Short mmCIF file of C-alpha atoms in Angstrom, two decimals:
data_model
loop_
_atom_site.label_atom_id
_atom_site.label_comp_id
_atom_site.label_asym_id
_atom_site.label_seq_id
_atom_site.Cartn_x
_atom_site.Cartn_y
_atom_site.Cartn_z
CA MET I 1 2.37 -48.45 -90.52
CA ALA I 2 2.72 -50.42 -93.75
CA GLY I 3 0.44 -49.74 -96.69
CA ARG I 4 -2.99 -51.15 -97.40
CA VAL I 5 -3.06 -54.96 -97.29
CA VAL I 6 -6.46 -55.70 -98.77
CA THR I 7 -9.94 -54.30 -98.33
CA CYS I 8 -12.68 -56.01 -96.37
CA ALA I 9 -15.77 -57.22 -98.17
CA ALA I 10 -17.68 -54.36 -96.54
CA VAL I 11 -16.83 -50.90 -95.27
CA ARG I 12 -16.99 -50.98 -91.48
CA ALA I 13 -16.71 -48.24 -88.87
CA GLU I 14 -16.76 -49.32 -85.22
CA PRO I 15 -16.50 -53.03 -86.10
CA GLY I 16 -15.75 -55.80 -83.68
CA ALA I 17 -12.41 -57.51 -84.31
CA ALA I 18 -10.30 -60.21 -82.69
CA ALA I 19 -7.23 -62.25 -83.60
CA HIS I 20 -7.70 -65.96 -82.96
CA PRO I 21 -4.91 -68.38 -82.01
CA ASN I 22 -5.44 -70.03 -85.41
CA GLY I 23 -3.74 -66.96 -86.93
CA LYS I 24 -6.88 -65.47 -88.50
CA ILE I 25 -8.44 -62.09 -87.77
CA TYR I 26 -12.22 -62.06 -87.38
CA VAL I 27 -14.20 -58.86 -88.07
CA TRP I 28 -17.92 -58.39 -87.56
CA GLY I 29 -20.61 -55.73 -87.34
CA GLY I 30 -19.87 -52.04 -87.57
CA TYR I 31 -21.75 -49.49 -89.60
CA GLY I 32 -21.46 -48.92 -93.32
CA SER I 33 -21.41 -45.93 -95.66
CA GLY I 34 -24.94 -45.04 -94.61
CA GLY I 35 -23.74 -43.94 -91.18
CA SER I 36 -25.43 -44.69 -87.88
CA THR I 37 -28.56 -46.08 -89.51
CA ASP I 38 -26.51 -48.59 -91.52
CA ALA I 39 -25.54 -51.11 -88.82
CA LEU I 40 -24.10 -54.39 -90.09
CA ALA I 41 -24.49 -57.98 -88.95
CA SER I 42 -22.14 -59.47 -91.53
CA ALA I 43 -18.79 -60.94 -90.54
CA GLU I 44 -15.62 -62.06 -92.27
CA ALA I 45 -12.23 -63.61 -91.52
CA TYR I 46 -8.83 -62.51 -92.78
CA THR I 47 -6.02 -65.03 -93.34
CA PRO I 48 -2.63 -63.25 -93.27
CA ALA I 49 -0.82 -66.22 -94.83
CA THR I 50 -2.82 -65.87 -98.05
CA ASN I 51 -3.78 -62.20 -97.69
CA THR I 52 -7.42 -63.07 -98.31
CA TRP I 53 -10.83 -62.46 -96.77
CA ALA I 54 -13.69 -64.96 -96.48
CA ALA I 55 -17.26 -64.47 -95.30
CA ILE I 56 -18.32 -66.23 -92.09
CA ALA I 57 -21.66 -66.57 -90.32
CA SER I 58 -23.37 -63.25 -89.66
CA LEU I 59 -23.96 -61.94 -86.16
CA PRO I 60 -27.57 -62.51 -84.99
CA LEU I 61 -27.97 -58.75 -84.51
CA ALA I 62 -26.73 -55.83 -86.57
CA LEU I 63 -24.69 -53.55 -84.31
CA TYR I 64 -21.54 -51.48 -84.01
CA GLY I 65 -19.16 -50.58 -81.20
CA PRO I 66 -19.12 -53.92 -79.31
CA ALA I 67 -16.48 -54.90 -76.76
CA THR I 68 -14.55 -57.91 -78.03
CA ALA I 69 -12.33 -60.65 -76.62
CA VAL I 70 -10.95 -64.09 -77.35
CA GLY I 71 -11.53 -66.50 -74.48
CA THR I 72 -9.14 -69.07 -73.14
CA ASP I 73 -11.69 -71.58 -74.45
CA GLY I 74 -10.90 -70.51 -78.04
CA ALA I 75 -14.26 -68.78 -78.56
CA ILE I 76 -14.62 -65.19 -79.78
CA TYR I 77 -16.88 -62.95 -77.69
CA SER I 78 -18.90 -59.85 -78.57
CA PHE I 79 -20.41 -57.72 -75.77
CA GLY I 80 -23.06 -55.00 -76.22
CA GLY I 81 -23.06 -52.40 -78.99
CA ARG I 82 -25.38 -49.96 -80.68
CA ASN I 83 -27.64 -49.63 -83.72
CA ASP I 84 -28.49 -45.98 -84.31
CA GLY I 85 -30.63 -45.01 -81.29
CA ALA I 86 -30.78 -48.51 -79.86
CA TYR I 87 -28.16 -49.59 -77.29
CA TYR I 88 -27.68 -53.24 -76.46
CA ASN I 89 -26.60 -55.51 -73.65
CA ASN I 90 -26.73 -58.49 -76.01
CA CYS I 91 -23.70 -60.77 -75.92
CA TYR I 92 -22.59 -63.48 -78.32
CA LYS I 93 -20.02 -66.25 -78.57
CA TYR I 94 -18.57 -67.34 -81.91
CA ASP I 95 -17.43 -70.92 -82.37
CA VAL I 96 -14.59 -70.79 -84.91
CA THR I 97 -14.79 -74.48 -85.76
CA ALA I 98 -18.57 -74.64 -86.15
CA ASN I 99 -18.82 -71.15 -87.73
CA ARG I 100 -21.72 -70.35 -85.42
CA TRP I 101 -22.75 -67.41 -83.20
CA THR I 102 -24.59 -68.22 -79.98
CA ALA I 103 -26.31 -65.83 -77.58
CA ILE I 104 -24.90 -65.89 -74.03
CA ALA I 105 -25.92 -64.20 -70.79
CA PRO I 106 -26.51 -60.48 -71.47
CA LEU I 107 -24.58 -57.69 -69.82
CA PRO I 108 -26.19 -56.40 -66.62
CA VAL I 109 -26.58 -53.01 -68.37
CA THR I 110 -26.37 -51.74 -71.95
CA ARG I 111 -22.86 -50.99 -73.17
CA TRP I 112 -21.54 -49.26 -76.28
CA GLU I 113 -17.83 -48.70 -77.03
CA ALA I 114 -16.77 -50.61 -73.91
CA ARG I 115 -13.50 -52.58 -73.93
CA ALA I 116 -12.91 -56.20 -72.92
CA LEU I 117 -9.81 -58.13 -71.83
CA THR I 118 -9.29 -61.79 -70.93
CA ALA I 119 -7.55 -62.93 -67.75
CA PRO I 120 -5.44 -66.11 -67.61
CA ASP I 121 -8.11 -67.79 -65.48
CA GLY I 122 -10.60 -67.45 -68.36
CA ARG I 123 -12.69 -64.62 -66.96
CA ILE I 124 -13.40 -61.73 -69.33
CA PHE I 125 -13.45 -58.18 -67.94
CA VAL I 126 -15.60 -55.53 -69.64
CA PHE I 127 -14.57 -51.97 -68.82
CA GLY I 128 -16.63 -48.77 -69.03
CA GLY I 129 -18.55 -47.94 -72.17
CA TRP I 130 -21.56 -45.76 -72.75
CA ASN I 131 -24.49 -46.81 -70.61
CA PHE I 132 -27.82 -45.78 -72.11
CA SER I 133 -29.74 -46.45 -68.94
CA ILE I 134 -31.67 -43.56 -67.47
CA PRO I 135 -29.93 -41.23 -67.18
CA PRO I 136 -27.34 -42.03 -69.89
CA SER I 137 -23.76 -41.91 -68.64
CA VAL I 138 -20.15 -42.84 -69.32
CA GLY I 139 -19.72 -46.05 -67.39
CA SER I 140 -17.04 -46.74 -64.83
CA GLU I 141 -18.38 -50.19 -64.03
CA VAL I 142 -16.34 -53.34 -64.44
CA GLN I 143 -18.43 -56.34 -65.44
CA ILE I 144 -16.80 -59.78 -65.26
CA TYR I 145 -18.03 -62.63 -67.44
CA THR I 146 -17.20 -66.23 -66.53
CA PRO I 147 -17.62 -68.43 -69.64
CA ALA I 148 -17.57 -71.66 -67.64
CA THR I 149 -20.76 -70.69 -65.79
CA ASN I 150 -22.18 -68.16 -68.26
CA THR I 151 -22.58 -65.67 -65.42
CA TRP I 152 -21.69 -62.06 -64.67
CA SER I 153 -20.15 -60.51 -61.56
CA THR I 154 -18.83 -57.07 -60.68
CA GLY I 155 -15.27 -55.84 -60.17
CA ALA I 156 -13.95 -52.68 -58.54
CA ALA I 157 -15.21 -49.63 -60.41
CA MET I 158 -12.82 -47.61 -62.58
CA PRO I 159 -11.56 -44.38 -60.96
CA ALA I 160 -13.00 -42.55 -63.98
CA GLY I 161 -15.55 -43.54 -66.58
CA LEU I 162 -14.24 -44.14 -70.11
CA PHE I 163 -15.64 -45.23 -73.44
CA GLY I 164 -14.22 -45.38 -76.95
CA SER I 165 -10.83 -46.12 -75.39
CA ALA I 166 -8.01 -48.63 -76.00
CA ALA I 167 -7.11 -51.57 -73.80
CA GLY I 168 -4.46 -54.26 -73.43
CA VAL I 169 -2.85 -56.67 -70.98
CA ASP I 170 0.85 -56.24 -70.23
CA ALA I 171 3.43 -58.95 -69.57
CA ALA I 172 2.81 -58.74 -65.82
CA GLY I 173 -0.89 -59.48 -66.33
CA LEU I 174 -2.01 -55.93 -65.53
CA MET I 175 -4.93 -54.63 -67.59
CA HIS I 176 -4.56 -51.14 -69.09
CA VAL I 177 -7.47 -48.95 -70.25
CA TYR I 178 -6.38 -45.68 -71.84
CA GLY I 179 -7.58 -42.78 -73.99
CA GLY I 180 -11.14 -42.44 -75.20
CA ILE I 181 -13.86 -40.22 -73.76
CA THR I 182 -14.36 -39.22 -70.13
CA THR I 183 -17.43 -38.45 -68.08
CA ASN I 184 -17.41 -34.83 -69.25
CA ASN I 185 -17.80 -36.13 -72.82
CA ALA I 186 -14.34 -34.85 -73.77
CA PRO I 187 -11.40 -36.74 -75.31
CA ALA I 188 -9.16 -38.14 -72.58
CA THR I 189 -5.51 -38.87 -71.93
CA THR I 190 -6.52 -40.95 -68.92
CA HIS I 191 -4.51 -44.14 -68.38
CA LEU I 192 -5.82 -46.61 -65.79
CA VAL I 193 -4.31 -49.93 -64.71
CA TYR I 194 -6.35 -52.76 -63.19
CA ASN I 195 -4.84 -55.52 -61.07
CA VAL I 196 -6.94 -58.66 -61.49
CA THR I 197 -5.43 -60.35 -58.44
CA THR I 198 -6.13 -57.51 -56.00
CA ASN I 199 -9.22 -56.17 -57.80
CA SER I 200 -7.77 -52.67 -57.54
CA TRP I 201 -6.92 -49.72 -59.78
CA ALA I 202 -3.89 -47.49 -60.24
CA THR I 203 -3.02 -44.69 -62.63
CA ALA I 204 -0.21 -44.69 -65.19
CA PRO I 205 1.38 -41.96 -67.35
CA ALA I 206 -1.21 -40.20 -69.50
CA THR I 207 -1.42 -40.89 -73.21
CA PRO I 208 0.36 -38.42 -75.51
CA THR I 209 -1.53 -35.38 -76.72
CA PRO I 210 -3.74 -34.60 -78.42
CA ALA I 211 -6.37 -36.40 -76.39
CA ARG I 212 -8.28 -38.69 -78.73
CA ALA I 213 -11.77 -40.19 -78.66
CA TYR I 214 -12.98 -43.38 -80.37
CA THR I 215 -9.48 -44.80 -80.45
CA THR I 216 -8.40 -48.38 -80.72
CA GLY I 217 -5.38 -50.13 -79.28
CA LEU I 218 -4.02 -53.28 -77.71
CA ALA I 219 -0.92 -55.03 -76.38
CA GLY I 220 1.56 -55.83 -79.14
CA PRO I 221 3.82 -58.86 -79.51
CA ASP I 222 6.72 -56.75 -78.25
CA GLY I 223 5.03 -56.23 -74.88
CA ASN I 224 4.20 -52.58 -75.57
CA LEU I 225 0.69 -51.15 -75.56
CA TYR I 226 -0.44 -49.34 -78.72
CA LEU I 227 -2.86 -46.49 -79.35
CA PHE I 228 -4.12 -45.89 -82.91
CA GLY I 229 -5.83 -42.85 -84.40
CA GLY I 230 -9.00 -41.37 -82.94
CA ASP I 231 -10.78 -38.04 -83.24
CA ASP I 232 -11.76 -34.96 -81.29
CA ASN I 233 -15.13 -36.47 -80.31
CA ILE I 234 -17.05 -35.45 -83.39
CA GLN I 235 -20.47 -36.92 -84.04
CA ILE I 236 -21.01 -39.64 -86.60
CA GLY I 237 -21.13 -38.30 -90.12
CA THR I 238 -19.93 -34.78 -89.27
CA ALA I 239 -16.66 -33.01 -89.99
CA GLY I 240 -13.95 -32.82 -87.38
CA ALA I 241 -10.35 -33.66 -86.62
CA TYR I 242 -9.27 -37.21 -87.37
CA TYR I 243 -5.85 -38.49 -86.28
CA SER I 244 -3.33 -40.84 -87.85
CA GLN I 245 -1.09 -40.67 -84.78
CA VAL I 246 0.23 -43.94 -83.34
CA ASP I 247 1.78 -44.16 -79.88
CA SER I 248 3.25 -47.00 -77.85
CA TYR I 249 3.63 -47.43 -74.11
CA ASN I 250 6.44 -49.45 -72.53
CA PRO I 251 5.15 -50.83 -69.20
CA ALA I 252 8.68 -51.68 -68.05
CA THR I 253 9.86 -48.07 -68.29
CA ALA I 254 6.43 -46.42 -67.92
CA THR I 255 7.09 -44.25 -70.98
CA TRP I 256 5.19 -43.38 -74.15
CA SER I 257 6.82 -43.14 -77.58
CA ASN I 258 5.59 -41.91 -80.94
CA GLU I 259 5.46 -44.55 -83.69
CA PRO I 260 5.06 -44.36 -87.50
CA ALA I 261 1.64 -42.91 -88.30
CA LEU I 262 -1.25 -44.68 -90.00
CA PRO I 263 -1.35 -44.12 -93.76
CA VAL I 264 -4.61 -42.22 -93.28
CA ALA I 265 -6.27 -40.53 -90.33
CA LEU I 266 -8.79 -42.91 -88.81
CA THR I 267 -11.27 -42.97 -85.98
CA GLU I 268 -13.64 -45.73 -84.86
CA ALA I 269 -11.31 -48.44 -86.19
CA ALA I 270 -10.59 -51.84 -84.64
CA SER I 271 -7.23 -53.49 -84.00
CA ALA I 272 -5.76 -56.96 -83.58
CA THR I 273 -2.39 -58.67 -83.49
CA THR I 274 -1.20 -62.01 -84.83
CA GLY I 275 1.99 -63.44 -86.28
CA GLY I 276 4.15 -60.63 -84.95
CA ASN I 277 2.10 -57.97 -86.79
CA LEU I 278 -0.26 -55.25 -85.65
CA TYR I 279 -3.43 -54.75 -87.70
CA VAL I 280 -5.87 -51.84 -87.89
CA VAL I 281 -9.09 -52.51 -89.73
CA GLY I 282 -12.02 -50.39 -90.88
CA GLY I 283 -12.77 -47.09 -89.21
CA PHE I 284 -14.11 -43.74 -90.30
CA ASN I 285 -12.71 -40.71 -92.13
CA SER I 286 -15.55 -38.69 -93.61
CA THR I 287 -17.07 -42.05 -94.45
CA ALA I 288 -16.74 -45.63 -93.23
CA GLN I 289 -13.55 -47.39 -94.34
CA SER I 290 -12.77 -50.91 -95.54
CA ALA I 291 -8.96 -51.01 -95.50
CA LEU I 292 -6.80 -53.25 -93.37
CA TYR I 293 -3.36 -51.91 -92.45
CA SER I 294 -0.51 -53.80 -90.84
CA ILE I 295 2.96 -53.28 -89.48
CA ALA I 296 5.49 -55.86 -88.40
CA VAL I 297 6.53 -55.51 -84.80
CA VAL I 298 9.80 -56.92 -83.58
CA ALA I 299 9.17 -58.45 -80.18
CA ALA I 300 11.64 -57.67 -77.45
CA PRO I 301 14.17 -60.44 -76.82
CA ALA I 302 13.78 -62.58 -73.72
CA LEU I 303 16.51 -64.66 -72.07
CA THR I 304 16.01 -67.81 -70.03
CA SER I 305 19.53 -69.06 -69.32
CA ILE I 306 23.27 -68.73 -69.91
CA SER I 307 25.86 -71.51 -69.84
CA PRO I 308 28.41 -72.39 -68.75
CA ASN I 309 27.92 -70.43 -65.57
CA PRO I 310 30.30 -69.40 -64.06
CA ALA I 311 32.64 -68.53 -66.91
CA MET I 312 35.93 -66.74 -67.46
CA ALA I 313 36.69 -63.74 -69.65
CA GLY I 314 37.89 -64.92 -73.03
CA THR I 315 35.78 -68.08 -72.99
CA SER I 316 32.48 -68.71 -74.80
CA VAL I 317 29.03 -68.68 -73.22
CA THR I 318 25.70 -69.55 -74.84
CA LEU I 319 22.58 -67.49 -74.21
CA THR I 320 19.20 -69.20 -74.63
CA GLY I 321 15.92 -67.36 -75.12
CA SER I 322 13.40 -66.08 -77.66
CA ASN I 323 13.26 -63.25 -80.22
CA LEU I 324 17.06 -63.11 -80.42
CA THR I 325 17.14 -62.77 -84.22
CA GLY I 326 18.77 -59.53 -85.32
CA ALA I 327 20.81 -59.15 -82.14
CA THR I 328 22.96 -56.03 -82.28
CA ALA I 329 24.67 -56.20 -78.89
CA VAL I 330 25.27 -58.47 -75.92
CA THR I 331 26.05 -56.44 -72.83
CA PHE I 332 27.78 -57.88 -69.78
CA THR I 333 28.01 -56.20 -66.41
CA GLY I 334 31.08 -53.95 -66.27
CA THR I 335 32.23 -50.38 -66.79
CA SER I 336 34.27 -50.76 -69.99
CA ASN I 337 35.10 -53.40 -72.59
CA ASN I 338 31.93 -55.22 -71.54
CA THR I 339 29.80 -55.18 -74.74
CA VAL I 340 30.00 -57.50 -77.76
CA THR I 341 28.64 -56.13 -81.06
CA THR I 342 30.18 -58.42 -83.69
CA GLY I 343 29.89 -62.09 -84.53
CA LEU I 344 26.37 -62.37 -83.12
CA THR I 345 24.93 -65.41 -84.90
CA VAL I 346 21.58 -66.73 -83.69
CA SER I 347 20.54 -70.37 -84.06
CA GLY I 348 17.17 -72.01 -83.61
CA THR I 349 13.61 -70.69 -83.68
CA GLY I 350 10.78 -69.87 -81.32
CA SER I 351 11.51 -69.93 -77.61
CA SER I 352 14.71 -71.98 -77.88
CA GLN I 353 17.01 -69.69 -79.84
CA THR I 354 20.67 -69.59 -78.87
CA LEU I 355 23.43 -67.03 -79.22
CA THR I 356 27.07 -67.82 -78.44
CA VAL I 357 29.52 -65.04 -77.56
CA THR I 358 32.94 -64.64 -75.98
CA VAL I 359 32.98 -63.10 -72.53
CA PRO I 360 34.79 -59.74 -72.97
CA THR I 361 37.78 -58.76 -70.87
CA GLY I 362 35.85 -56.05 -69.03
CA ALA I 363 33.02 -58.32 -67.93
CA THR I 364 32.27 -58.70 -64.24
CA SER I 365 29.70 -60.79 -62.42
CA GLY I 366 26.11 -59.64 -62.96
CA PRO I 367 23.27 -59.56 -65.52
CA VAL I 368 23.84 -60.14 -69.24
CA THR I 369 21.35 -58.67 -71.76
CA VAL I 370 20.71 -58.92 -75.50
CA THR I 371 19.61 -55.96 -77.63
CA THR I 372 17.68 -56.23 -80.91
CA GLY I 373 15.51 -53.90 -82.92
CA GLY I 374 12.69 -54.88 -80.54
CA GLY I 375 14.48 -53.59 -77.46
CA THR I 376 16.69 -54.95 -74.71
CA SER I 377 16.02 -58.25 -72.98
CA ASN I 378 15.78 -59.08 -69.34
CA GLY I 379 19.10 -59.84 -67.71
CA VAL I 380 20.35 -63.32 -66.81
CA ALA I 381 22.99 -63.47 -64.10
CA LEU I 382 26.49 -64.65 -65.01
CA ALA I 383 29.26 -65.23 -62.50
CA VAL I 384 32.49 -64.15 -64.19
CA LEU I 385 35.53 -65.94 -62.78
CA THR I 386 38.67 -63.86 -62.25
CA ALA I 387 42.09 -64.59 -60.82
CA PRO I 388 42.27 -64.17 -57.03
CA THR I 389 43.02 -60.88 -55.33
CA VAL I 390 46.28 -61.08 -53.38
CA THR I 391 48.57 -58.64 -51.58
CA THR I 392 52.21 -58.96 -50.51
CA THR I 393 53.03 -58.65 -46.81
CA VAL I 394 55.97 -56.39 -45.88
CA PRO I 395 58.94 -58.69 -45.07
CA SER I 396 59.85 -58.97 -41.38
CA SER I 397 62.34 -60.68 -39.05
CA ILE I 398 65.09 -60.01 -41.58
CA THR I 399 68.55 -61.38 -40.76
CA SER I 400 71.65 -61.74 -42.89
CA THR I 401 70.45 -65.15 -44.08
CA SER I 402 66.65 -65.29 -43.48
CA ALA I 403 63.39 -63.35 -43.53
CA PHE I 404 59.66 -63.90 -42.85
CA LEU I 405 57.76 -63.54 -46.14
CA GLY I 406 54.00 -63.83 -46.78
CA GLY I 407 50.82 -62.48 -48.32
CA ASN I 408 47.04 -62.25 -48.07
CA ALA I 409 44.73 -63.99 -50.55
CA MET I 410 41.88 -61.52 -50.05
CA ALA I 411 39.31 -62.85 -52.58
CA ASP I 412 39.09 -66.06 -54.57
CA GLY I 413 37.67 -64.51 -57.79
CA GLY I 414 34.72 -66.88 -57.77
CA ALA I 415 36.77 -70.10 -57.80
CA THR I 416 38.72 -71.93 -55.11
CA VAL I 417 42.30 -70.77 -54.58
CA THR I 418 44.18 -73.99 -55.22
CA GLU I 419 47.68 -72.66 -54.49
CA ARG I 420 49.19 -69.63 -52.85
CA GLY I 421 52.63 -68.64 -51.63
CA VAL I 422 55.55 -66.29 -52.21
CA LEU I 423 58.17 -65.79 -54.90
CA TYR I 424 61.48 -64.08 -54.41
CA SER I 425 64.54 -63.27 -56.45
CA VAL I 426 67.69 -61.16 -56.28
CA SER I 427 66.45 -57.73 -57.34
CA SER I 428 69.36 -57.12 -59.71
CA THR I 429 68.42 -60.32 -61.53
CA ASN I 430 64.62 -60.00 -61.53
CA ALA I 431 62.77 -57.11 -59.91
CA THR I 432 59.28 -58.43 -60.77
CA PRO I 433 59.27 -62.13 -59.99
CA VAL I 434 56.61 -64.37 -61.53
CA ILE I 435 56.23 -68.13 -61.52
CA GLY I 436 58.87 -69.57 -63.82
CA GLY I 437 60.73 -66.28 -64.12
CA THR I 438 64.52 -65.94 -64.29
CA GLY I 439 66.15 -66.46 -60.91
CA VAL I 440 62.80 -66.84 -59.15
CA THR I 441 62.38 -69.14 -56.15
CA LYS I 442 58.83 -70.29 -55.39
CA PHE I 443 57.62 -71.21 -51.91
CA PRO I 444 53.99 -72.52 -51.90
CA ASN I 445 51.99 -72.00 -48.74
CA GLY I 446 48.67 -73.86 -48.79
CA SER I 447 45.39 -72.97 -50.50
CA GLY I 448 42.24 -70.91 -49.95
CA THR I 449 41.87 -67.30 -48.92
CA GLY I 450 43.39 -65.57 -45.91
CA THR I 451 46.78 -64.46 -44.65
CA TYR I 452 49.81 -66.71 -44.79
CA GLY I 453 53.60 -66.56 -44.35
CA GLN I 454 56.76 -68.50 -43.63
CA SER I 455 60.41 -68.05 -42.72
CA ILE I 456 62.75 -68.28 -45.67
CA ILE I 457 66.36 -69.30 -44.92
CA GLY I 458 69.51 -69.60 -46.93
CA LEU I 459 69.61 -66.00 -48.07
CA THR I 460 72.87 -64.30 -48.92
CA PRO I 461 74.06 -61.59 -46.53
CA GLY I 462 74.21 -58.06 -47.88
CA THR I 463 71.85 -58.80 -50.79
CA THR I 464 68.72 -56.98 -51.98
CA TYR I 465 65.80 -59.26 -52.80
CA THR I 466 62.32 -58.71 -54.25
CA VAL I 467 59.43 -60.70 -52.81
CA ARG I 468 55.94 -61.08 -54.30
CA ALA I 469 52.89 -63.00 -53.08
CA PHE I 470 50.88 -65.11 -55.53
CA ALA I 471 47.54 -66.98 -55.59
CA THR I 472 46.11 -69.32 -58.23
CA ASN I 473 42.58 -70.51 -59.13
CA SER I 474 40.99 -71.96 -62.26
CA ALA I 475 40.89 -68.50 -63.85
CA GLY I 476 44.63 -67.94 -63.47
CA THR I 477 47.33 -66.62 -61.19
CA SER I 478 47.52 -63.16 -59.72
CA TYR I 479 50.38 -61.44 -57.95
CA GLY I 480 50.77 -58.92 -55.19
CA SER I 481 52.97 -55.87 -55.53
CA PRO I 482 56.76 -56.47 -55.50
CA ILE I 483 58.44 -55.44 -52.24
CA SER I 484 62.23 -55.19 -51.84
CA PHE I 485 64.29 -55.90 -48.75
CA THR I 486 68.04 -56.24 -48.03
CA THR I 487 69.77 -58.80 -45.84
CA PRO I 488 72.41 -57.18 -43.56
CA LEU I 489 76.07 -58.18 -43.44
CA PRO I 490 77.07 -60.35 -40.42
CA VAL I 491 78.03 -58.42 -37.26
CA THR I 492 81.61 -59.43 -35.95
CA ALA I 493 81.91 -59.37 -32.13
CA THR I 494 84.98 -57.63 -30.52
CA PRO I 495 87.19 -59.90 -28.27
CA VAL I 496 87.32 -58.93 -24.60
CA LEU I 497 90.55 -59.42 -22.53
CA THR I 498 89.75 -60.35 -18.91
CA SER I 499 93.28 -61.11 -17.62
CA PRO I 500 95.88 -60.06 -16.91
CA ALA I 501 94.50 -56.72 -15.91
CA ASN I 502 95.61 -53.66 -17.78
CA ASN I 503 98.82 -52.13 -16.42
CA SER I 504 99.52 -55.20 -14.34
CA THR I 505 103.02 -56.77 -14.03
CA THR I 506 104.09 -60.37 -13.99
CA ASN I 507 107.32 -62.38 -13.78
CA GLY I 508 107.72 -64.68 -16.69
CA ALA I 509 105.38 -65.24 -19.63
CA PRO I 510 101.84 -63.89 -18.98
CA THR I 511 98.73 -66.04 -19.43
CA PHE I 512 95.91 -64.30 -21.31
CA ALA I 513 92.21 -65.00 -20.82
CA GLY I 514 89.07 -63.44 -22.36
CA THR I 515 86.07 -63.94 -24.70
CA ALA I 516 85.79 -64.02 -28.48
CA PRO I 517 83.38 -65.46 -31.11
CA ALA I 518 83.57 -69.24 -31.25
CA GLY I 519 86.03 -70.50 -33.83
CA SER I 520 87.66 -67.12 -34.25
CA THR I 521 91.40 -66.48 -34.12
CA VAL I 522 92.58 -64.04 -31.46
CA THR I 523 95.84 -62.11 -31.89
CA VAL I 524 97.35 -60.47 -28.80
CA TYR I 525 99.46 -57.35 -29.14
CA LEU I 526 101.86 -55.77 -26.65
CA VAL I 527 102.10 -52.04 -26.80
CA SER I 528 105.02 -50.59 -24.89
CA GLY I 529 106.78 -47.28 -25.31
CA GLY I 530 105.02 -46.65 -28.57
CA THR I 531 106.05 -50.01 -29.98
CA THR I 532 103.54 -52.71 -30.86
CA THR I 533 104.64 -56.31 -30.69
CA THR I 534 102.68 -59.38 -31.68
CA LEU I 535 102.84 -61.98 -28.98
#
């Protein structure tokens, strides 16, 4: 936590506190240096922009330990509380514009050190707290206040009673109540999660040790839940163990982490968040405190879109989202060469920040995330275009002057295959043919994926060739493996003499008949007595 900002006008332990959408923090009630008999009704507002406090209208009743909330109607609410031996079910609404507190419908039962959270539909949920009804008990009740009708209803009871705990709403709208004191009057590490939609409870990972009573905490601007200080359940005005420990819970990973400690150990403090900062105000450490402490929290980045989509490696894409300032990495789907860590310049403010990066060579289709000091964003899907996948078919039907050559465009790489075919060349001239290469002949064969082939004629007999399939899309051209084949030399047929018959005799000049390849010249030889004569 950062150092002291400025002291309140009054020391306050167990005050009520709430951050309003107008950017101010409102603090009321609590008890002063006189302990439990010194309940306060005064109230004040802190303006972070000027680092100043100003008095506002006092609460109608002096009390400490109320549950607090800001309604969707812009009003600030205070539920129950205590004044020494008196426990209250009194509830009040503060109008920020009119600077006026107004009594509203009381809680069904008295409540001290309960916690309250507001749902998006405007209802306010009050959890647990100490119930001083007969017999006194740690409450597990859930009371639901509807501002529009000024009425109370009941929700599903907590699995375990808690008071003096922390509470916050996560990004999914789930309400967390954690730490505090359990029904056996001991500090708790209990962590309960309430689903407003289903009116049901679940448990979550326990808070870090030591277990702490009279804590405070809330949901931060980074989406994490925070737990500040606390004690070992000592009684007011007596010695005991006070804690400066600060912990945060990440709902997305369901893990707790230790954060920088408070400058001093505090119990019975209040907390609020506005302008990207966490604030802890008042509290108790041997005596009631008046300090306000703050720490800047870097909210986790959030992405909404990426364009153009699809895109190719080596081209630029623009990510749009919020909290991108201070980006340290943009990670694309892939196993290597898929992260960009330099040249990360963010433009814009608020929820429309942009970050332009070049798609790395190792990127494949899938989510893209941005990492800042506040964490790693959600992923936005990017289709990464690649050249097609193609294989070369083994040549077949090879003759001295022709062969059947082809390939298989197995995948289009995310973009239409606009041309495919085969390339071939004399191996001694070019053993790895590519389009436009030396001595390379290109034979296109349609488009799209699938197998293809064609007969190639005009080859030279007795020659070794290399063939290679290719396929092209908007991302580029890919090639299959080179495969070599050799055209055979022509086969010369042997002439066959059919007449006269061997060893036959004739008077006069013989007439020869037989078969031979068309257009060939036939020479007849006479072999007699070891002498060969050309006829």
